[in-house]
Short mmCIF file of N, CA and C in Angstrom, two decimals:
data_model
loop_
_atom_site.label_atom_id
_atom_site.label_comp_id
_atom_site.label_asym_id
_atom_site.label_seq_id
_atom_site.Cartn_x
_atom_site.Cartn_y
_atom_site.Cartn_z
N MET A 108 26.94 -104.12 -70.35
CA MET A 108 27.01 -105.35 -71.10
C MET A 108 26.34 -106.51 -70.36
N ARG A 109 26.30 -106.43 -69.05
CA ARG A 109 25.75 -107.52 -68.26
C ARG A 109 24.24 -107.66 -68.47
N ARG A 110 23.52 -106.55 -68.54
CA ARG A 110 22.07 -106.59 -68.62
C ARG A 110 21.55 -107.25 -69.91
N PRO A 111 22.04 -106.88 -71.10
CA PRO A 111 21.54 -107.55 -72.32
C PRO A 111 21.86 -109.05 -72.35
N VAL A 112 23.03 -109.41 -71.88
CA VAL A 112 23.40 -110.83 -71.85
C VAL A 112 22.49 -111.58 -70.89
N ALA A 113 22.19 -111.00 -69.75
CA ALA A 113 21.31 -111.64 -68.78
C ALA A 113 19.90 -111.81 -69.34
N TRP A 114 19.42 -110.84 -70.11
CA TRP A 114 18.09 -110.97 -70.73
C TRP A 114 18.08 -112.11 -71.73
N VAL A 115 19.12 -112.21 -72.55
CA VAL A 115 19.20 -113.28 -73.54
C VAL A 115 19.27 -114.64 -72.85
N VAL A 116 20.09 -114.73 -71.82
CA VAL A 116 20.21 -115.99 -71.07
C VAL A 116 18.87 -116.36 -70.43
N THR A 117 18.16 -115.37 -69.90
CA THR A 117 16.85 -115.63 -69.29
C THR A 117 15.88 -116.23 -70.29
N VAL A 118 15.79 -115.62 -71.47
CA VAL A 118 14.88 -116.12 -72.49
C VAL A 118 15.27 -117.53 -72.93
N LEU A 119 16.57 -117.74 -73.15
CA LEU A 119 17.02 -119.05 -73.59
C LEU A 119 16.78 -120.13 -72.53
N LEU A 120 17.00 -119.81 -71.27
CA LEU A 120 16.79 -120.79 -70.21
C LEU A 120 15.31 -121.13 -70.03
N PHE A 121 14.43 -120.12 -70.14
CA PHE A 121 13.00 -120.43 -70.06
C PHE A 121 12.57 -121.29 -71.24
N ALA A 122 13.09 -120.99 -72.44
CA ALA A 122 12.77 -121.81 -73.61
C ALA A 122 13.30 -123.23 -73.44
N GLU A 123 14.50 -123.35 -72.89
CA GLU A 123 15.08 -124.67 -72.67
C GLU A 123 14.29 -125.44 -71.61
N ALA A 124 13.82 -124.75 -70.58
CA ALA A 124 13.01 -125.41 -69.55
C ALA A 124 11.74 -125.99 -70.16
N LEU A 125 11.09 -125.20 -70.99
CA LEU A 125 9.87 -125.71 -71.64
C LEU A 125 10.19 -126.83 -72.61
N GLY A 126 11.26 -126.68 -73.38
CA GLY A 126 11.63 -127.70 -74.36
C GLY A 126 12.00 -129.02 -73.73
N ILE A 127 12.85 -128.99 -72.73
CA ILE A 127 13.28 -130.22 -72.05
C ILE A 127 12.08 -130.90 -71.38
N ALA A 128 11.24 -130.10 -70.72
CA ALA A 128 10.08 -130.68 -70.06
C ALA A 128 9.13 -131.30 -71.08
N ALA A 129 8.92 -130.62 -72.21
CA ALA A 129 8.00 -131.14 -73.22
C ALA A 129 8.53 -132.43 -73.86
N VAL A 130 9.81 -132.46 -74.16
CA VAL A 130 10.39 -133.66 -74.79
C VAL A 130 10.32 -134.85 -73.84
N ASN A 131 10.69 -134.66 -72.58
CA ASN A 131 10.63 -135.76 -71.62
C ASN A 131 9.19 -136.23 -71.38
N TRP A 132 8.25 -135.29 -71.31
CA TRP A 132 6.85 -135.65 -71.12
C TRP A 132 6.35 -136.46 -72.31
N PHE A 133 6.71 -135.99 -73.52
CA PHE A 133 6.30 -136.69 -74.74
C PHE A 133 6.89 -138.10 -74.78
N LEU A 134 8.15 -138.25 -74.42
CA LEU A 134 8.76 -139.58 -74.41
C LEU A 134 8.08 -140.51 -73.39
N GLY A 135 7.65 -139.95 -72.29
CA GLY A 135 6.90 -140.75 -71.32
C GLY A 135 5.58 -141.22 -71.89
N MET A 136 4.90 -140.34 -72.64
CA MET A 136 3.63 -140.74 -73.26
C MET A 136 3.86 -141.80 -74.33
N VAL A 137 4.92 -141.66 -75.11
CA VAL A 137 5.23 -142.65 -76.15
C VAL A 137 5.52 -144.01 -75.53
N ALA A 138 6.33 -144.01 -74.46
CA ALA A 138 6.68 -145.27 -73.81
C ALA A 138 5.43 -145.95 -73.25
N ASP A 139 4.48 -145.17 -72.76
CA ASP A 139 3.26 -145.74 -72.20
C ASP A 139 2.34 -146.28 -73.30
N ARG A 140 2.13 -145.50 -74.33
CA ARG A 140 1.18 -145.91 -75.38
C ARG A 140 1.66 -147.09 -76.19
N GLN A 141 2.96 -147.21 -76.36
CA GLN A 141 3.47 -148.33 -77.15
C GLN A 141 3.92 -149.49 -76.26
N GLN A 142 3.72 -149.36 -74.96
CA GLN A 142 4.11 -150.39 -74.00
C GLN A 142 5.57 -150.80 -74.18
N MET A 143 6.44 -149.77 -74.33
CA MET A 143 7.87 -150.01 -74.50
C MET A 143 8.48 -150.43 -73.16
N SER A 144 9.52 -151.23 -73.26
CA SER A 144 10.22 -151.67 -72.07
C SER A 144 11.71 -151.67 -72.38
N LEU A 145 12.50 -151.25 -71.44
CA LEU A 145 13.95 -151.23 -71.60
C LEU A 145 14.54 -152.16 -70.55
N ALA A 146 15.13 -153.25 -71.00
CA ALA A 146 15.76 -154.24 -70.12
C ALA A 146 14.78 -154.80 -69.09
N GLY A 147 13.53 -154.98 -69.51
CA GLY A 147 12.55 -155.59 -68.64
C GLY A 147 11.90 -154.66 -67.64
N VAL A 148 12.15 -153.34 -67.74
CA VAL A 148 11.53 -152.39 -66.81
C VAL A 148 10.06 -152.22 -67.21
N ASP A 149 9.20 -152.14 -66.24
CA ASP A 149 7.78 -151.98 -66.48
C ASP A 149 7.50 -150.67 -67.24
N PRO A 150 6.64 -150.68 -68.26
CA PRO A 150 6.35 -149.45 -69.01
C PRO A 150 5.77 -148.33 -68.16
N ASP A 151 4.99 -148.70 -67.14
CA ASP A 151 4.44 -147.66 -66.26
C ASP A 151 5.54 -146.96 -65.47
N VAL A 152 6.55 -147.71 -65.07
CA VAL A 152 7.68 -147.12 -64.36
C VAL A 152 8.46 -146.19 -65.29
N MET A 153 8.63 -146.60 -66.54
CA MET A 153 9.33 -145.76 -67.50
C MET A 153 8.56 -144.48 -67.76
N GLU A 154 7.24 -144.57 -67.87
CA GLU A 154 6.42 -143.38 -68.09
C GLU A 154 6.53 -142.42 -66.90
N THR A 155 6.38 -142.98 -65.70
CA THR A 155 6.42 -142.15 -64.50
C THR A 155 7.78 -141.49 -64.31
N SER A 156 8.84 -142.25 -64.53
CA SER A 156 10.17 -141.67 -64.33
C SER A 156 10.48 -140.62 -65.39
N SER A 157 10.02 -140.82 -66.61
CA SER A 157 10.24 -139.83 -67.66
C SER A 157 9.49 -138.53 -67.35
N LYS A 158 8.26 -138.66 -66.87
CA LYS A 158 7.49 -137.47 -66.53
C LYS A 158 8.04 -136.78 -65.29
N ALA A 159 8.54 -137.56 -64.34
CA ALA A 159 9.19 -136.95 -63.16
C ALA A 159 10.45 -136.20 -63.57
N GLY A 160 11.21 -136.80 -64.49
CA GLY A 160 12.39 -136.11 -65.01
C GLY A 160 12.02 -134.83 -65.73
N ALA A 161 10.89 -134.83 -66.44
CA ALA A 161 10.43 -133.62 -67.12
C ALA A 161 10.18 -132.51 -66.12
N VAL A 162 9.52 -132.85 -65.03
CA VAL A 162 9.21 -131.84 -64.02
C VAL A 162 10.49 -131.35 -63.34
N VAL A 163 11.36 -132.27 -62.96
CA VAL A 163 12.59 -131.88 -62.24
C VAL A 163 13.49 -131.01 -63.11
N PHE A 164 13.76 -131.45 -64.34
CA PHE A 164 14.64 -130.68 -65.20
C PHE A 164 14.01 -129.36 -65.63
N GLY A 165 12.70 -129.38 -65.86
CA GLY A 165 12.02 -128.13 -66.21
C GLY A 165 12.11 -127.11 -65.08
N LEU A 166 11.88 -127.56 -63.85
CA LEU A 166 11.98 -126.65 -62.71
C LEU A 166 13.41 -126.17 -62.48
N TYR A 167 14.38 -127.05 -62.72
CA TYR A 167 15.78 -126.65 -62.54
C TYR A 167 16.15 -125.53 -63.52
N PHE A 168 15.81 -125.72 -64.79
CA PHE A 168 16.14 -124.69 -65.78
C PHE A 168 15.34 -123.42 -65.53
N ALA A 169 14.10 -123.54 -65.06
CA ALA A 169 13.31 -122.36 -64.74
C ALA A 169 13.92 -121.60 -63.57
N LEU A 170 14.44 -122.32 -62.58
CA LEU A 170 15.10 -121.66 -61.44
C LEU A 170 16.36 -120.93 -61.90
N CYS A 171 17.11 -121.55 -62.79
CA CYS A 171 18.29 -120.87 -63.35
C CYS A 171 17.88 -119.63 -64.13
N ALA A 172 16.75 -119.71 -64.84
CA ALA A 172 16.26 -118.56 -65.59
C ALA A 172 15.83 -117.43 -64.65
N VAL A 173 15.25 -117.78 -63.51
CA VAL A 173 14.86 -116.76 -62.54
C VAL A 173 16.10 -116.05 -62.00
N ALA A 174 17.17 -116.79 -61.75
CA ALA A 174 18.42 -116.17 -61.29
C ALA A 174 18.95 -115.20 -62.35
N ALA A 175 18.92 -115.61 -63.60
CA ALA A 175 19.37 -114.73 -64.68
C ALA A 175 18.44 -113.52 -64.81
N LEU A 176 17.15 -113.73 -64.60
CA LEU A 176 16.19 -112.62 -64.66
C LEU A 176 16.47 -111.59 -63.57
N LEU A 177 16.81 -112.06 -62.38
CA LEU A 177 17.14 -111.13 -61.30
C LEU A 177 18.38 -110.31 -61.63
N VAL A 178 19.36 -110.95 -62.26
CA VAL A 178 20.56 -110.22 -62.68
C VAL A 178 20.18 -109.17 -63.72
N ALA A 179 19.30 -109.52 -64.65
CA ALA A 179 18.91 -108.58 -65.70
C ALA A 179 18.12 -107.40 -65.13
N VAL A 180 17.24 -107.66 -64.19
CA VAL A 180 16.41 -106.59 -63.64
C VAL A 180 17.23 -105.68 -62.73
N ARG A 181 18.06 -106.26 -61.89
CA ARG A 181 18.82 -105.48 -60.92
C ARG A 181 20.10 -104.87 -61.50
N ASP A 182 20.58 -105.44 -62.59
CA ASP A 182 21.85 -105.03 -63.21
C ASP A 182 23.01 -105.15 -62.21
N ARG A 183 22.97 -106.20 -61.42
CA ARG A 183 24.05 -106.52 -60.48
C ARG A 183 24.34 -108.01 -60.56
N ALA A 184 25.53 -108.37 -60.18
CA ALA A 184 25.89 -109.79 -60.13
C ALA A 184 25.09 -110.46 -59.03
N PRO A 185 24.79 -111.76 -59.17
CA PRO A 185 24.04 -112.45 -58.12
C PRO A 185 24.85 -112.53 -56.83
N ARG A 186 24.16 -112.51 -55.72
CA ARG A 186 24.81 -112.58 -54.41
C ARG A 186 24.64 -113.97 -53.84
N ALA A 187 25.40 -114.25 -52.82
CA ALA A 187 25.30 -115.53 -52.12
C ALA A 187 23.98 -115.58 -51.34
N LEU A 188 23.53 -116.76 -51.04
CA LEU A 188 22.31 -116.91 -50.27
C LEU A 188 22.50 -116.44 -48.83
N ARG A 189 23.71 -116.60 -48.35
CA ARG A 189 24.03 -116.24 -46.97
C ARG A 189 25.13 -115.19 -47.01
N PRO A 190 25.01 -114.08 -46.30
CA PRO A 190 26.08 -113.08 -46.33
C PRO A 190 27.35 -113.60 -45.67
N HIS A 191 28.47 -113.15 -46.16
CA HIS A 191 29.76 -113.52 -45.61
C HIS A 191 29.90 -112.89 -44.23
N PRO A 192 30.53 -113.57 -43.26
CA PRO A 192 30.68 -113.00 -41.91
C PRO A 192 31.39 -111.65 -41.90
N ALA A 193 32.32 -111.43 -42.80
CA ALA A 193 33.02 -110.14 -42.83
C ALA A 193 32.07 -109.02 -43.24
N ASP A 194 31.08 -109.33 -44.06
CA ASP A 194 30.11 -108.33 -44.48
C ASP A 194 29.21 -107.93 -43.32
N GLN A 195 28.96 -108.82 -42.38
CA GLN A 195 28.09 -108.51 -41.26
C GLN A 195 28.78 -107.63 -40.24
N ARG A 196 30.09 -107.80 -40.07
CA ARG A 196 30.82 -107.01 -39.09
C ARG A 196 31.30 -105.69 -39.66
N GLY A 197 31.34 -105.60 -40.96
CA GLY A 197 31.80 -104.37 -41.57
C GLY A 197 33.31 -104.27 -41.68
N GLY A 198 34.03 -105.31 -41.41
CA GLY A 198 35.48 -105.27 -41.49
C GLY A 198 36.02 -106.57 -42.02
N ARG A 199 37.32 -106.75 -41.87
CA ARG A 199 37.94 -108.00 -42.33
C ARG A 199 37.63 -109.13 -41.37
N ALA A 200 37.45 -110.28 -41.93
CA ALA A 200 37.17 -111.46 -41.09
C ALA A 200 38.46 -111.93 -40.44
N ARG A 201 38.38 -112.25 -39.16
CA ARG A 201 39.53 -112.79 -38.47
C ARG A 201 39.58 -114.29 -38.69
N PRO A 202 40.76 -114.86 -38.77
CA PRO A 202 40.83 -116.31 -38.93
C PRO A 202 40.29 -117.01 -37.68
N ALA A 203 39.72 -118.16 -37.87
CA ALA A 203 39.15 -118.91 -36.75
C ALA A 203 40.27 -119.41 -35.84
N ARG A 204 39.99 -119.45 -34.55
CA ARG A 204 40.98 -119.94 -33.60
C ARG A 204 41.01 -121.45 -33.64
N ARG A 205 42.19 -121.98 -33.53
CA ARG A 205 42.35 -123.44 -33.54
C ARG A 205 42.45 -123.94 -32.11
N ALA A 206 41.79 -125.05 -31.86
CA ALA A 206 41.88 -125.67 -30.54
C ALA A 206 43.18 -126.43 -30.43
N ARG A 207 43.81 -126.30 -29.29
CA ARG A 207 45.05 -127.05 -29.08
C ARG A 207 44.75 -128.45 -28.62
N LEU A 208 45.45 -129.37 -29.19
CA LEU A 208 45.26 -130.76 -28.81
C LEU A 208 46.35 -131.17 -27.83
N GLY A 209 46.01 -131.94 -26.85
CA GLY A 209 46.99 -132.49 -25.92
C GLY A 209 47.47 -131.53 -24.85
N GLY A 210 46.71 -130.50 -24.57
CA GLY A 210 47.01 -129.67 -23.43
C GLY A 210 47.80 -128.52 -23.68
#
């Protein structure tokens, strides 16, 4: 059940990445061409920030789609970026020792 859901999520996230990026880019072009201003903000600043938001949000959704794609291809749940210390030793992790204060 995990693999088909991951494929659907991958497709939807890539579509959303393109859609969000396109809408924000288009709004930046509209603000520039019509010299729109919001509360006295320069139109060039509005255009630049809208296009920067398009790139940032598009990349974020694309990165999420890549994570879902890896789940779909591998048919495994995603792993942490860093392995847990117990996984490296092959046994249970021991609790950290506490330093005594005051001698």
